[in-house]
Short mmCIF file of C-alpha atoms in Angstrom, two decimals:
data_model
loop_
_atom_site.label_atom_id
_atom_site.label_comp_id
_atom_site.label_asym_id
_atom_site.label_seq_id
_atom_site.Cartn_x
_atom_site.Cartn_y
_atom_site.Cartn_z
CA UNK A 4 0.00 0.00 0.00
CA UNK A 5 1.58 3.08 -0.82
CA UNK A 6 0.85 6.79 -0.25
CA UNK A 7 -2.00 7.33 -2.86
CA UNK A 8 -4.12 3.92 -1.89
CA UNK A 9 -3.59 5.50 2.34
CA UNK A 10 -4.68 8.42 0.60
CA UNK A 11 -7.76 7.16 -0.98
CA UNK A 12 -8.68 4.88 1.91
CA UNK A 13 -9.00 8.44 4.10
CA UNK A 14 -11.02 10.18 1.53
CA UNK A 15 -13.68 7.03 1.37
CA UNK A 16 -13.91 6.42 5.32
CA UNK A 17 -13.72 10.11 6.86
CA UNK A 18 -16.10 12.66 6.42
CA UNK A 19 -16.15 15.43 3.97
CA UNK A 20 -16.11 19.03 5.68
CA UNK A 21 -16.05 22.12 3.91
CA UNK A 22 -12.98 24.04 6.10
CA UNK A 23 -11.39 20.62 7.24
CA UNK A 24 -11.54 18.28 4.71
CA UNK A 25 -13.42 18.62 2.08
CA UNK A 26 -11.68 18.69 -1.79
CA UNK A 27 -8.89 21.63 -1.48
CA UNK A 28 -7.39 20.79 2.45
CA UNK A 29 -7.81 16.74 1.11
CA UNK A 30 -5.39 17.85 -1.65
CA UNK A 31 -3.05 19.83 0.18
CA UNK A 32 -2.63 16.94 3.20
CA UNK A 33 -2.24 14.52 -0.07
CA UNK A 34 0.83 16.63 -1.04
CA UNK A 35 2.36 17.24 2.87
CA UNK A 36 2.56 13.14 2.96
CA UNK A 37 4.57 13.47 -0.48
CA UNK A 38 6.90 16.32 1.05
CA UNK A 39 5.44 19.36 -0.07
CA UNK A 40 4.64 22.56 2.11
CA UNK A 41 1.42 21.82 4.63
CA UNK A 42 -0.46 25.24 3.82
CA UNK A 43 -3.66 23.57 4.60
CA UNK A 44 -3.23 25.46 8.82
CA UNK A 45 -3.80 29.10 6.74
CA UNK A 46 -7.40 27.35 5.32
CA UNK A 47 -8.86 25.54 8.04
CA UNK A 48 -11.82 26.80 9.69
CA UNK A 49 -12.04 29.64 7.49
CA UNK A 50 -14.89 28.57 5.82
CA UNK A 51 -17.43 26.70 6.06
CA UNK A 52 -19.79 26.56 2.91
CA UNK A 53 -19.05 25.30 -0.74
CA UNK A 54 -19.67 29.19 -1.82
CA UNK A 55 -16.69 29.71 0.82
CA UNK A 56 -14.46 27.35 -0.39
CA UNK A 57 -14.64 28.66 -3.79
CA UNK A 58 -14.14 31.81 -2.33
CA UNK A 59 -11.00 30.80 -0.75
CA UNK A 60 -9.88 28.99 -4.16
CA UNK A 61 -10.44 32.12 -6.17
CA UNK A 62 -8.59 34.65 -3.54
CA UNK A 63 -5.64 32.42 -3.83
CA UNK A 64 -5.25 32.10 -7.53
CA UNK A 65 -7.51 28.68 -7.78
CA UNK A 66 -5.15 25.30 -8.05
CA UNK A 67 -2.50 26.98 -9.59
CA UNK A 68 -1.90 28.63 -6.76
CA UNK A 69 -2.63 26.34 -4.09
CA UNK A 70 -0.16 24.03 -5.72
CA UNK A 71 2.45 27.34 -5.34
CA UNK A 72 1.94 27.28 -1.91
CA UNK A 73 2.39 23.69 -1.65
CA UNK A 74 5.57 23.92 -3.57
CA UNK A 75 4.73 21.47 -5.77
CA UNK A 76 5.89 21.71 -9.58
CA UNK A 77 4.14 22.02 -12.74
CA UNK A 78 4.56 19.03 -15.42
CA UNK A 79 3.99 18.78 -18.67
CA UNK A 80 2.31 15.54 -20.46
CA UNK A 81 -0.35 13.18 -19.12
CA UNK A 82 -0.54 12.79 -15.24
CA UNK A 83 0.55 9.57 -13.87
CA UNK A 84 -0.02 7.91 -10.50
CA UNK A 85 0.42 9.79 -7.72
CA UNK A 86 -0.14 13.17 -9.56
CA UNK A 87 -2.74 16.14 -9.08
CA UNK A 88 -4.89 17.18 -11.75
CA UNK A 89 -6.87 19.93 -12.06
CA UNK A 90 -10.20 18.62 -13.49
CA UNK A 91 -12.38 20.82 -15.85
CA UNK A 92 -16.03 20.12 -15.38
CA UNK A 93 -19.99 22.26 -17.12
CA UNK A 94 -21.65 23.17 -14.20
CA UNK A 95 -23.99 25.85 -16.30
CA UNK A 96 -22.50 27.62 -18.78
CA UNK A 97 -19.11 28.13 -17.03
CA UNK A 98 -16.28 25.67 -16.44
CA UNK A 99 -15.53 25.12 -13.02
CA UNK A 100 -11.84 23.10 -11.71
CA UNK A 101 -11.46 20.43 -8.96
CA UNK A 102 -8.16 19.23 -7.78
CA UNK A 103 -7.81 15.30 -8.22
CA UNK A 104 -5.74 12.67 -7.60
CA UNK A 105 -3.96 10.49 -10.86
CA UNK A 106 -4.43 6.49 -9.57
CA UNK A 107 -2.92 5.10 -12.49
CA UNK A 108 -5.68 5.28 -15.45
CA UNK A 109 -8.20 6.99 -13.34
CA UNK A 110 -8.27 10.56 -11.26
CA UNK A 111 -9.70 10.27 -8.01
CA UNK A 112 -11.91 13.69 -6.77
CA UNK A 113 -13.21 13.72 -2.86
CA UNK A 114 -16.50 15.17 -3.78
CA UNK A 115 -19.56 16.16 -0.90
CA UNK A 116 -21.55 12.67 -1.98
CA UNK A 117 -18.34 10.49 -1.75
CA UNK A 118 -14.99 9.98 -3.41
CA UNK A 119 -15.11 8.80 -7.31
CA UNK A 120 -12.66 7.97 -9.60
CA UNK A 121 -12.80 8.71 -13.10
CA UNK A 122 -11.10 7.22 -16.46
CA UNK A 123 -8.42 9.54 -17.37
CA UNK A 124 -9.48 8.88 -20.86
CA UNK A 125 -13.35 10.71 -20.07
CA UNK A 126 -11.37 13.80 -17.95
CA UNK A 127 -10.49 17.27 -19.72
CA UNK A 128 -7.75 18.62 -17.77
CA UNK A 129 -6.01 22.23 -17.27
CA UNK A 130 -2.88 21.07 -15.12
CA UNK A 131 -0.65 18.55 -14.12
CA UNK A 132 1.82 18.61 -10.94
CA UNK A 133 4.50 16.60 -9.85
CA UNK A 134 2.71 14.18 -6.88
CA UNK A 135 6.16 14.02 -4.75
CA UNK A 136 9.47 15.85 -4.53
#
């Protein structure tokens, strides 16, 4: 068992919190295991709402720049296990991005209703980092 399938096991046993653990902190605790930066202490118990979490994305320059403050680094080419992806989905008429985890084939996204994983093949994407240092 390695760091992604701990990883996974904790997203489908443990709750999902918006403002301590919910998508974004799930990400950022992902990438402390795999020796990033923990940033997730400035985020939690900030918010507390979807709407706020958004918020939060958007004031610090969405996944781009949550991965900054991570310290994690920008790749180019398809993801590959152990990788974040920033996952482009419709929700209306806008496109809207959720950090994921690359298992191999599939990305893995903690959502509110459960985690699910998804065939890379079926997932637009906008960015790719580097899963460890």
């Amino acid at each position: 068992m390695d760091v992604v399938d701990e990883t996974l096991r904790e997203w489908r046993t443990g709750a999902f919190v918006y403002g301590q653990s919910d998508c974004m902190l799930s990400i950022g605790r992902y990438l402390a295991r795999t020796g990033h930066e923990d940033g997730t202490g400035q985020f939690l118990g900030r918010y507390d709402t979807a709407e706020g979490a958004i918020a939060m994305m958007r004031t610090h320059g969405g996944i781009p720049g949550l991965m900054a403050i991570a310290g994690a680094v920008p790749k180019d080419g398809p993801p590959v296990r152990g990788d974040v992806v920033e996952v482009l989905y419709r929700d209306d008429d806008a496109d809207v991005a959720i950090g994921g985890l690359c298992t191999g084939d599939s990305v893995a996204l903690r959502l509110e209703r459960g985690t699910v994983e998804l065939n890379l093949r079926f997932v637009r994407h906008a960015g790719v980092w580097h899963g460890s240092r």
